[in-house]
């Protein structure tokens, strides 16, 4: 990739998913988090001089976003996507097939009435799917305004034929197959009935990308998308919907496609997976080779997740006279450690943000349970979520037992949850 001709043929794509614009906008502590992260994503796209941005669904947190969310998103797209810089990618496929929902079905950077310097392509997710009598998505509004290129939408779910967007830059050709969110059980059934078709481009010179927004983790029979139903000719899958950041491409089946899961750019639940550092990907494609460079999001509010097992009754450390007070003191010590960890993560930030703190408290006896909301209010000036810092679980060790196959002995532990955490 050294000479000028090669450089002119390298596709550079900024990939991100699950921006959830508008999440927490009614909560003063976190109201701007989703917009701040999205602006940083667009800034990274401009800084790295990418050819396009590819979004994997859930741009908005609500299918009918507030006027403020829609206005803020519009302002950011206008600020970073409009300009005189020429777009270097050619659009080769039939635009009317991909943008049939528009009165003027044309990719925005070829619209003579618009000055687009940074094209944004997006599918919809389960949070911003079309709704109402006319099945309108917030993405339809942005697309009609010429600010994004909304594709991969399917109204007839009796059968699906995904025709790829064909793009060319120099000697590199990319085919992007877009599949906006469809309920997983229905989509799996359509695949099993062979009613989902992804026609492959005739020659082998195309780098094939599938962008979809579905369950990846096994959440029950037919309630997730198995890897083996993805066509083998797909080179790379950009997987939206799952919020854990696993951006490094990996093959999950032999001869199967590489899968990259950028994860969310804002935490929408206080689950352990959301506490990992947030990243987006800089995808570089040259002919049939590619690499993804992980770009950390530095404006994201720090989220520290940890757990603590309280003292066991009957041990020397257990305070029989004041178990609740002992539990509170132990938890306070742990919270201070977590806040310090968040402070270290923001050492280079000129305007540090109050962190999100989530501590899983595992207790042996109900005499150790305390009012978590009341304790949380002591940290109102130091954390962003004082009202829900703690999750309590009953710690019940099981007797040591042998596995039936006799291979090894295990010491299992069961947790009876008082509150349930949802992993997206």
Short mmCIF file of C-alpha atoms in Angstrom, two decimals:
data_model
loop_
_atom_site.label_atom_id
_atom_site.label_comp_id
_atom_site.label_asym_id
_atom_site.label_seq_id
_atom_site.Cartn_x
_atom_site.Cartn_y
_atom_site.Cartn_z
CA UNK A 1 0.00 0.00 0.00
CA UNK A 2 2.92 2.31 -0.60
CA UNK A 3 2.58 3.73 -4.11
CA UNK A 4 0.07 6.34 -5.15
CA UNK A 5 -1.95 4.01 -7.38
CA UNK A 6 -2.51 1.61 -4.49
CA UNK A 7 -3.48 4.44 -2.14
CA UNK A 8 -6.09 5.58 -4.63
CA UNK A 9 -7.67 2.11 -4.47
CA UNK A 10 -7.89 1.69 -0.70
CA UNK A 11 -11.43 1.95 0.62
CA UNK A 12 -11.51 3.60 4.04
CA UNK A 13 -14.77 3.07 5.92
CA UNK A 14 -15.61 4.16 9.47
CA UNK A 15 -17.85 1.44 10.95
CA UNK A 16 -20.02 1.93 14.04
CA UNK A 17 -23.23 0.49 15.45
CA UNK A 18 -25.81 1.17 18.16
CA UNK A 19 -25.37 4.90 18.71
CA UNK A 20 -28.74 5.13 20.50
CA UNK A 21 -29.09 8.88 20.08
CA UNK A 22 -31.44 10.25 22.70
CA UNK A 23 -30.76 7.60 25.33
CA UNK A 24 -31.07 9.14 28.81
CA UNK A 25 -31.92 12.59 27.41
CA UNK A 26 -34.36 13.21 30.28
CA UNK A 27 -31.68 12.45 32.90
CA UNK A 28 -29.51 15.55 33.42
CA UNK A 29 -26.37 13.60 34.36
CA UNK A 30 -26.20 11.62 31.10
CA UNK A 31 -28.43 13.62 28.73
CA UNK A 32 -25.62 14.51 26.30
CA UNK A 33 -23.69 11.22 26.36
CA UNK A 34 -25.07 9.70 23.15
CA UNK A 35 -24.70 12.93 21.16
CA UNK A 36 -21.17 13.56 22.42
CA UNK A 37 -20.07 10.06 21.37
CA UNK A 38 -21.73 10.37 17.95
CA UNK A 39 -19.99 13.67 17.31
CA UNK A 40 -16.65 12.08 18.18
CA UNK A 41 -17.39 9.30 15.68
CA UNK A 42 -18.00 11.84 12.92
CA UNK A 43 -14.85 13.73 13.96
CA UNK A 44 -12.84 10.51 13.67
CA UNK A 45 -14.30 9.95 10.20
CA UNK A 46 -13.18 13.41 9.09
CA UNK A 47 -9.77 13.13 10.78
CA UNK A 48 -9.03 9.79 9.10
CA UNK A 49 -10.32 11.04 5.74
CA UNK A 50 -12.61 8.06 5.25
CA UNK A 51 -14.59 7.52 2.08
CA UNK A 52 -17.81 6.76 3.94
CA UNK A 53 -19.38 5.93 7.29
CA UNK A 54 -21.24 2.63 7.68
CA UNK A 55 -23.73 2.35 10.56
CA UNK A 56 -25.15 -0.96 11.75
CA UNK A 57 -28.54 0.12 13.12
CA UNK A 58 -30.05 1.75 16.23
CA UNK A 59 -28.87 5.21 15.30
CA UNK A 60 -31.71 6.39 17.57
CA UNK A 61 -32.80 4.91 20.88
CA UNK A 62 -36.51 5.36 20.13
CA UNK A 63 -38.45 4.55 16.97
CA UNK A 64 -40.08 7.97 17.38
CA UNK A 65 -37.20 10.08 18.69
CA UNK A 66 -37.86 13.36 20.42
CA UNK A 67 -37.69 16.61 18.49
CA UNK A 68 -34.48 17.41 20.35
CA UNK A 69 -32.82 14.10 19.35
CA UNK A 70 -33.81 14.53 15.72
CA UNK A 71 -32.64 18.15 15.70
CA UNK A 72 -29.30 17.32 17.37
CA UNK A 73 -28.62 14.47 14.93
CA UNK A 74 -29.47 16.70 11.97
CA UNK A 75 -27.13 19.42 13.20
CA UNK A 76 -24.23 16.98 13.61
CA UNK A 77 -24.73 15.40 10.18
CA UNK A 78 -24.90 18.82 8.53
CA UNK A 79 -21.78 19.96 10.36
CA UNK A 80 -19.58 17.03 9.34
CA UNK A 81 -21.15 15.58 6.19
CA UNK A 82 -21.73 18.69 4.08
CA UNK A 83 -18.83 20.29 2.24
CA UNK A 84 -16.97 20.69 -1.03
CA UNK A 85 -14.51 17.81 -0.65
CA UNK A 86 -15.10 15.41 -3.56
CA UNK A 87 -16.28 11.85 -2.86
CA UNK A 88 -13.94 9.30 -4.46
CA UNK A 89 -16.27 6.28 -4.57
CA UNK A 90 -18.36 5.32 -7.60
CA UNK A 91 -21.87 3.94 -7.15
CA UNK A 92 -22.34 1.15 -9.72
CA UNK A 93 -25.61 -0.61 -8.87
CA UNK A 94 -29.20 0.47 -9.57
CA UNK A 95 -29.90 3.19 -7.03
CA UNK A 96 -33.66 2.90 -7.45
CA UNK A 97 -33.48 -0.62 -5.98
CA UNK A 98 -31.71 0.51 -2.80
CA UNK A 99 -33.51 3.82 -2.21
CA UNK A 100 -36.98 3.06 -3.54
CA UNK A 101 -38.52 4.60 -0.40
CA UNK A 102 -37.33 8.05 -1.56
CA UNK A 103 -39.20 10.30 -3.98
CA UNK A 104 -35.80 10.95 -5.58
CA UNK A 105 -34.04 7.57 -5.28
CA UNK A 106 -30.43 8.63 -5.60
CA UNK A 107 -27.37 8.28 -3.36
CA UNK A 108 -26.95 11.63 -1.62
CA UNK A 109 -23.45 12.47 -2.86
CA UNK A 110 -24.67 12.23 -6.47
CA UNK A 111 -27.65 14.50 -5.84
CA UNK A 112 -26.92 17.76 -7.75
CA UNK A 113 -28.78 19.77 -5.12
CA UNK A 114 -26.51 18.62 -2.28
CA UNK A 115 -22.86 19.13 -1.37
CA UNK A 116 -21.91 15.91 0.43
CA UNK A 117 -18.29 15.41 1.49
CA UNK A 118 -18.85 12.47 3.86
CA UNK A 119 -21.46 9.88 2.83
CA UNK A 120 -23.19 8.00 5.63
CA UNK A 121 -24.85 4.65 4.91
CA UNK A 122 -27.12 3.05 7.52
CA UNK A 123 -29.55 0.21 8.07
CA UNK A 124 -32.15 0.41 10.84
CA UNK A 125 -32.15 -1.60 14.05
CA UNK A 126 -34.89 -2.77 16.38
CA UNK A 127 -34.92 0.58 18.22
CA UNK A 128 -35.34 2.78 15.14
CA UNK A 129 -37.44 0.48 12.96
CA UNK A 130 -40.31 1.93 10.86
CA UNK A 131 -43.60 2.45 12.68
CA UNK A 132 -47.01 4.06 12.44
CA UNK A 133 -49.62 3.70 9.71
CA UNK A 134 -47.16 4.69 7.00
CA UNK A 135 -44.23 2.66 8.41
CA UNK A 136 -41.90 5.65 8.64
CA UNK A 137 -38.54 5.48 10.41
CA UNK A 138 -36.53 8.42 11.70
CA UNK A 139 -33.97 7.28 9.14
CA UNK A 140 -36.52 8.00 6.41
CA UNK A 141 -36.62 11.62 7.57
CA UNK A 142 -32.82 11.95 7.51
CA UNK A 143 -32.71 10.18 4.16
CA UNK A 144 -35.35 12.47 2.64
CA UNK A 145 -33.28 15.43 3.83
CA UNK A 146 -30.28 13.98 2.00
CA UNK A 147 -28.16 13.54 5.13
CA UNK A 148 -27.83 9.74 5.14
CA UNK A 149 -28.27 6.85 2.72
CA UNK A 150 -30.80 4.52 4.35
CA UNK A 151 -30.76 1.02 2.85
CA UNK A 152 -31.50 -2.61 3.66
CA UNK A 153 -35.17 -2.04 4.49
CA UNK A 154 -37.69 -4.84 3.88
CA UNK A 155 -41.45 -4.35 4.05
CA UNK A 156 -42.46 -7.73 2.61
CA UNK A 157 -41.26 -10.34 5.10
CA UNK A 158 -42.63 -13.34 3.23
CA UNK A 159 -39.39 -13.44 1.24
CA UNK A 160 -36.20 -11.38 1.12
CA UNK A 161 -33.77 -10.76 -1.71
CA UNK A 162 -30.82 -8.64 -0.67
CA UNK A 163 -29.27 -6.97 -3.67
CA UNK A 164 -25.88 -5.49 -2.82
CA UNK A 165 -24.82 -1.88 -3.09
CA UNK A 166 -21.90 -1.94 -5.52
CA UNK A 167 -19.14 0.58 -4.92
CA UNK A 168 -15.80 1.10 -6.63
CA UNK A 169 -12.68 3.03 -5.77
CA UNK A 170 -9.76 2.63 -8.12
CA UNK A 171 -9.07 -1.09 -8.45
CA UNK A 172 -11.13 -2.08 -5.40
CA UNK A 173 -14.77 -3.11 -5.65
CA UNK A 174 -17.06 -3.59 -2.65
CA UNK A 175 -20.50 -5.19 -2.48
CA UNK A 176 -22.47 -4.22 0.66
CA UNK A 177 -25.44 -6.40 1.58
CA UNK A 178 -27.72 -4.55 4.01
CA UNK A 179 -30.20 -6.35 6.25
CA UNK A 180 -32.10 -4.08 8.62
CA UNK A 181 -33.53 -5.63 11.77
CA UNK A 182 -36.09 -8.43 11.46
CA UNK A 183 -37.37 -10.41 14.49
CA UNK A 184 -34.86 -13.24 14.88
CA UNK A 185 -37.31 -16.12 14.94
CA UNK A 186 -38.92 -14.94 11.71
CA UNK A 187 -35.57 -14.39 10.01
CA UNK A 188 -34.25 -17.82 11.00
CA UNK A 189 -37.43 -19.40 9.65
CA UNK A 190 -37.05 -17.52 6.36
CA UNK A 191 -33.48 -18.78 6.06
CA UNK A 192 -34.55 -22.35 6.82
CA UNK A 193 -37.30 -22.12 4.19
CA UNK A 194 -34.73 -20.76 1.72
CA UNK A 195 -36.67 -17.53 1.32
CA UNK A 196 -33.66 -15.29 1.95
CA UNK A 197 -31.52 -14.77 -1.13
CA UNK A 198 -28.26 -12.87 -1.44
CA UNK A 199 -27.29 -13.03 -5.10
CA UNK A 200 -23.54 -13.02 -5.46
CA UNK A 201 -21.98 -10.63 -7.96
CA UNK A 202 -20.96 -12.52 -11.10
CA UNK A 203 -17.17 -12.20 -10.90
CA UNK A 204 -14.84 -12.85 -7.96
CA UNK A 205 -13.30 -9.38 -7.85
CA UNK A 206 -15.74 -8.09 -5.24
CA UNK A 207 -15.14 -7.76 -1.52
CA UNK A 208 -18.46 -8.75 0.06
CA UNK A 209 -19.70 -7.12 3.27
CA UNK A 210 -22.89 -7.99 5.15
CA UNK A 211 -24.18 -5.48 7.68
CA UNK A 212 -26.99 -6.70 9.90
CA UNK A 213 -28.67 -5.96 13.24
CA UNK A 214 -29.68 -9.19 15.01
CA UNK A 215 -29.08 -11.28 18.11
CA UNK A 216 -25.67 -12.91 17.98
CA UNK A 217 -25.61 -14.43 21.47
CA UNK A 218 -27.62 -17.63 21.94
CA UNK A 219 -30.84 -16.52 23.61
CA UNK A 220 -32.83 -19.66 22.87
CA UNK A 221 -33.78 -21.80 19.91
CA UNK A 222 -34.33 -19.69 16.79
CA UNK A 223 -33.89 -16.49 18.80
CA UNK A 224 -30.46 -15.70 17.42
CA UNK A 225 -28.71 -15.91 14.07
CA UNK A 226 -26.46 -18.98 13.71
CA UNK A 227 -23.18 -18.35 11.92
CA UNK A 228 -23.69 -21.22 9.48
CA UNK A 229 -26.65 -19.57 7.74
CA UNK A 230 -24.45 -16.71 6.52
CA UNK A 231 -23.32 -17.40 2.92
CA UNK A 232 -19.67 -18.42 2.71
CA UNK A 233 -18.90 -15.91 -0.04
CA UNK A 234 -19.38 -13.07 2.47
CA UNK A 235 -15.92 -11.81 3.43
CA UNK A 236 -16.85 -9.65 6.41
CA UNK A 237 -19.91 -9.19 8.63
CA UNK A 238 -20.48 -5.93 10.50
CA UNK A 239 -22.70 -7.13 13.34
CA UNK A 240 -24.98 -4.66 15.08
CA UNK A 241 -27.35 -5.01 18.05
CA UNK A 242 -24.89 -6.63 20.49
CA UNK A 243 -23.46 -3.93 22.75
CA UNK A 244 -20.23 -5.64 23.84
CA UNK A 245 -17.28 -4.30 21.86
CA UNK A 246 -15.56 -7.16 19.99
CA UNK A 247 -14.28 -5.22 17.04
CA UNK A 248 -11.34 -7.43 16.09
CA UNK A 249 -12.49 -9.56 13.11
CA UNK A 250 -12.73 -13.28 13.86
CA UNK A 251 -13.82 -16.35 11.95
CA UNK A 252 -16.41 -18.22 14.00
CA UNK A 253 -16.80 -21.16 11.61
CA UNK A 254 -14.36 -22.91 9.31
CA UNK A 255 -14.33 -21.17 5.92
CA UNK A 256 -16.95 -18.75 7.25
CA UNK A 257 -16.83 -14.96 7.06
CA UNK A 258 -14.91 -12.75 9.44
CA UNK A 259 -17.17 -11.03 11.96
CA UNK A 260 -16.60 -7.64 13.55
CA UNK A 261 -18.86 -6.45 16.36
CA UNK A 262 -18.21 -2.75 17.09
CA UNK A 263 -20.68 -2.66 19.97
CA UNK A 264 -22.54 0.39 21.22
CA UNK A 265 -21.07 3.86 21.52
CA UNK A 266 -23.06 4.63 24.68
CA UNK A 267 -24.00 2.40 27.61
CA UNK A 268 -27.76 1.79 27.68
CA UNK A 269 -27.75 -0.73 30.53
CA UNK A 270 -25.63 -1.28 33.61
CA UNK A 271 -24.42 -4.70 32.48
CA UNK A 272 -20.85 -5.93 32.61
CA UNK A 273 -20.55 -6.06 28.82
CA UNK A 274 -21.34 -2.35 28.56
CA UNK A 275 -18.47 -1.49 30.91
CA UNK A 276 -15.79 -2.41 28.36
CA UNK A 277 -14.08 0.49 26.59
CA UNK A 278 -16.03 1.75 23.58
CA UNK A 279 -14.45 1.67 20.10
CA UNK A 280 -15.34 2.16 16.46
CA UNK A 281 -13.52 0.60 13.52
CA UNK A 282 -11.51 2.03 10.66
CA UNK A 283 -12.00 -0.56 7.92
CA UNK A 284 -9.46 -0.53 5.09
CA UNK A 285 -10.10 -2.68 2.02
CA UNK A 286 -7.75 -3.18 -0.91
CA UNK A 287 -9.05 -5.63 -3.49
CA UNK A 288 -9.53 -8.90 -1.54
CA UNK A 289 -7.57 -7.91 1.58
CA UNK A 290 -8.75 -5.93 4.56
CA UNK A 291 -7.89 -4.85 8.08
CA UNK A 292 -9.80 -3.09 10.84
CA UNK A 293 -8.06 -0.58 13.07
CA UNK A 294 -9.76 -0.12 16.44
CA UNK A 295 -10.29 3.54 17.34
CA UNK A 296 -11.10 4.23 21.02
CA UNK A 297 -13.85 6.70 21.85
CA UNK A 298 -12.33 9.10 24.37
CA UNK A 299 -15.43 11.19 25.07
CA UNK A 300 -17.45 8.28 26.49
CA UNK A 301 -18.42 8.44 30.16
CA UNK A 302 -16.39 5.87 32.14
CA UNK A 303 -18.39 2.90 33.40
CA UNK A 304 -16.88 0.72 36.12
CA UNK A 305 -18.49 -2.66 36.86
CA UNK A 306 -17.32 -4.86 39.70
CA UNK A 307 -18.55 -7.30 42.34
CA UNK A 308 -18.03 -7.95 46.02
CA UNK A 309 -18.77 -11.02 48.15
CA UNK A 310 -19.65 -10.01 51.70
CA UNK A 311 -18.23 -11.77 54.73
CA UNK A 312 -19.40 -15.33 55.35
CA UNK A 313 -21.24 -15.98 58.62
CA UNK A 314 -19.28 -18.19 60.98
CA UNK A 315 -15.88 -16.90 59.89
CA UNK A 316 -13.61 -14.82 62.11
CA UNK A 317 -14.15 -11.72 59.92
CA UNK A 318 -17.94 -11.78 60.18
CA UNK A 319 -19.41 -9.17 62.57
CA UNK A 320 -22.25 -11.02 64.24
CA UNK A 321 -23.40 -7.92 66.16
CA UNK A 322 -23.60 -5.52 63.19
CA UNK A 323 -23.64 -7.43 59.85
CA UNK A 324 -25.45 -4.64 57.97
CA UNK A 325 -23.04 -1.94 59.14
CA UNK A 326 -20.10 -4.17 58.24
CA UNK A 327 -21.56 -4.73 54.75
CA UNK A 328 -22.04 -1.00 54.22
CA UNK A 329 -18.44 -0.25 55.25
CA UNK A 330 -17.06 -2.97 52.96
CA UNK A 331 -19.18 -1.68 50.06
CA UNK A 332 -18.08 1.91 50.66
CA UNK A 333 -14.44 0.83 50.48
CA UNK A 334 -15.11 -0.97 47.21
CA UNK A 335 -16.95 2.01 45.72
CA UNK A 336 -14.01 4.29 46.53
CA UNK A 337 -11.70 1.91 44.64
CA UNK A 338 -14.06 1.98 41.64
CA UNK A 339 -14.29 5.77 41.61
CA UNK A 340 -10.50 5.96 41.77
CA UNK A 341 -10.27 3.58 38.81
CA UNK A 342 -12.62 5.84 36.84
CA UNK A 343 -10.52 8.86 37.77
CA UNK A 344 -7.36 7.20 36.43
CA UNK A 345 -9.14 6.42 33.14
CA UNK A 346 -9.83 10.13 32.69
CA UNK A 347 -6.40 11.50 33.63
CA UNK A 348 -5.95 12.99 30.15
CA UNK A 349 -9.46 14.44 30.00
CA UNK A 350 -9.57 18.19 30.63
CA UNK A 351 -13.24 17.96 31.63
CA UNK A 352 -13.70 14.65 33.51
CA UNK A 353 -17.18 13.14 33.59
CA UNK A 354 -18.83 11.65 36.64
CA UNK A 355 -18.58 7.86 36.13
CA UNK A 356 -21.25 5.23 36.00
CA UNK A 357 -20.72 2.78 38.88
CA UNK A 358 -22.33 -0.65 39.14
CA UNK A 359 -21.41 -2.94 42.03
CA UNK A 360 -22.82 -6.44 42.25
CA UNK A 361 -23.20 -7.18 45.97
CA UNK A 362 -23.33 -10.89 46.82
CA UNK A 363 -24.61 -11.57 50.34
CA UNK A 364 -24.93 -14.71 52.46
CA UNK A 365 -27.72 -13.64 54.80
CA UNK A 366 -30.52 -11.09 54.62
CA UNK A 367 -29.11 -9.39 57.69
CA UNK A 368 -26.39 -8.03 55.36
CA UNK A 369 -28.85 -6.31 53.00
CA UNK A 370 -29.03 -2.51 53.18
CA UNK A 371 -30.90 0.25 51.35
CA UNK A 372 -28.81 0.68 48.19
CA UNK A 373 -30.68 3.76 47.01
CA UNK A 374 -30.09 5.56 50.30
CA UNK A 375 -26.38 4.72 50.24
CA UNK A 376 -26.16 5.75 46.60
CA UNK A 377 -27.37 9.27 47.40
CA UNK A 378 -24.17 9.81 49.40
CA UNK A 379 -22.38 9.77 46.02
CA UNK A 380 -24.67 12.19 44.16
CA UNK A 381 -21.84 14.63 43.49
CA UNK A 382 -19.36 11.95 42.45
CA UNK A 383 -21.19 9.42 40.26
CA UNK A 384 -23.68 9.73 37.41
CA UNK A 385 -26.12 7.06 38.62
CA UNK A 386 -26.48 7.38 42.41
CA UNK A 387 -29.95 5.82 42.35
CA UNK A 388 -28.95 2.44 40.90
CA UNK A 389 -25.35 1.76 41.86
CA UNK A 390 -25.98 -1.61 43.50
CA UNK A 391 -27.38 -4.99 42.47
CA UNK A 392 -27.94 -7.59 45.18
CA UNK A 393 -27.63 -11.36 44.74
CA UNK A 394 -27.95 -14.18 47.26
CA UNK A 395 -24.69 -16.13 47.29
CA UNK A 396 -25.47 -19.84 47.67
CA UNK A 397 -22.46 -22.17 47.36
CA UNK A 398 -23.37 -25.66 46.25
CA UNK A 399 -21.66 -28.74 47.57
CA UNK A 400 -18.63 -29.85 45.67
CA UNK A 401 -19.68 -32.46 43.14
CA UNK A 402 -18.25 -34.54 40.34
CA UNK A 403 -19.26 -34.13 36.74
CA UNK A 404 -21.09 -37.13 35.30
CA UNK A 405 -18.35 -37.81 32.81
CA UNK A 406 -15.87 -38.15 35.66
CA UNK A 407 -13.38 -35.83 34.00
CA UNK A 408 -13.01 -33.37 36.86
CA UNK A 409 -14.55 -32.04 40.03
CA UNK A 410 -16.13 -28.58 40.09
CA UNK A 411 -17.22 -26.20 42.80
CA UNK A 412 -20.37 -24.68 41.37
CA UNK A 413 -21.92 -21.48 42.66
CA UNK A 414 -25.50 -20.34 42.18
CA UNK A 415 -26.74 -16.76 42.38
CA UNK A 416 -30.35 -15.97 43.14
CA UNK A 417 -30.79 -12.54 41.58
CA UNK A 418 -32.84 -9.92 43.36
CA UNK A 419 -32.78 -7.66 40.29
CA UNK A 420 -32.29 -8.67 36.69
CA UNK A 421 -29.71 -7.14 34.36
CA UNK A 422 -30.51 -7.20 30.64
CA UNK A 423 -27.59 -7.79 28.33
CA UNK A 424 -28.32 -6.23 24.96
#
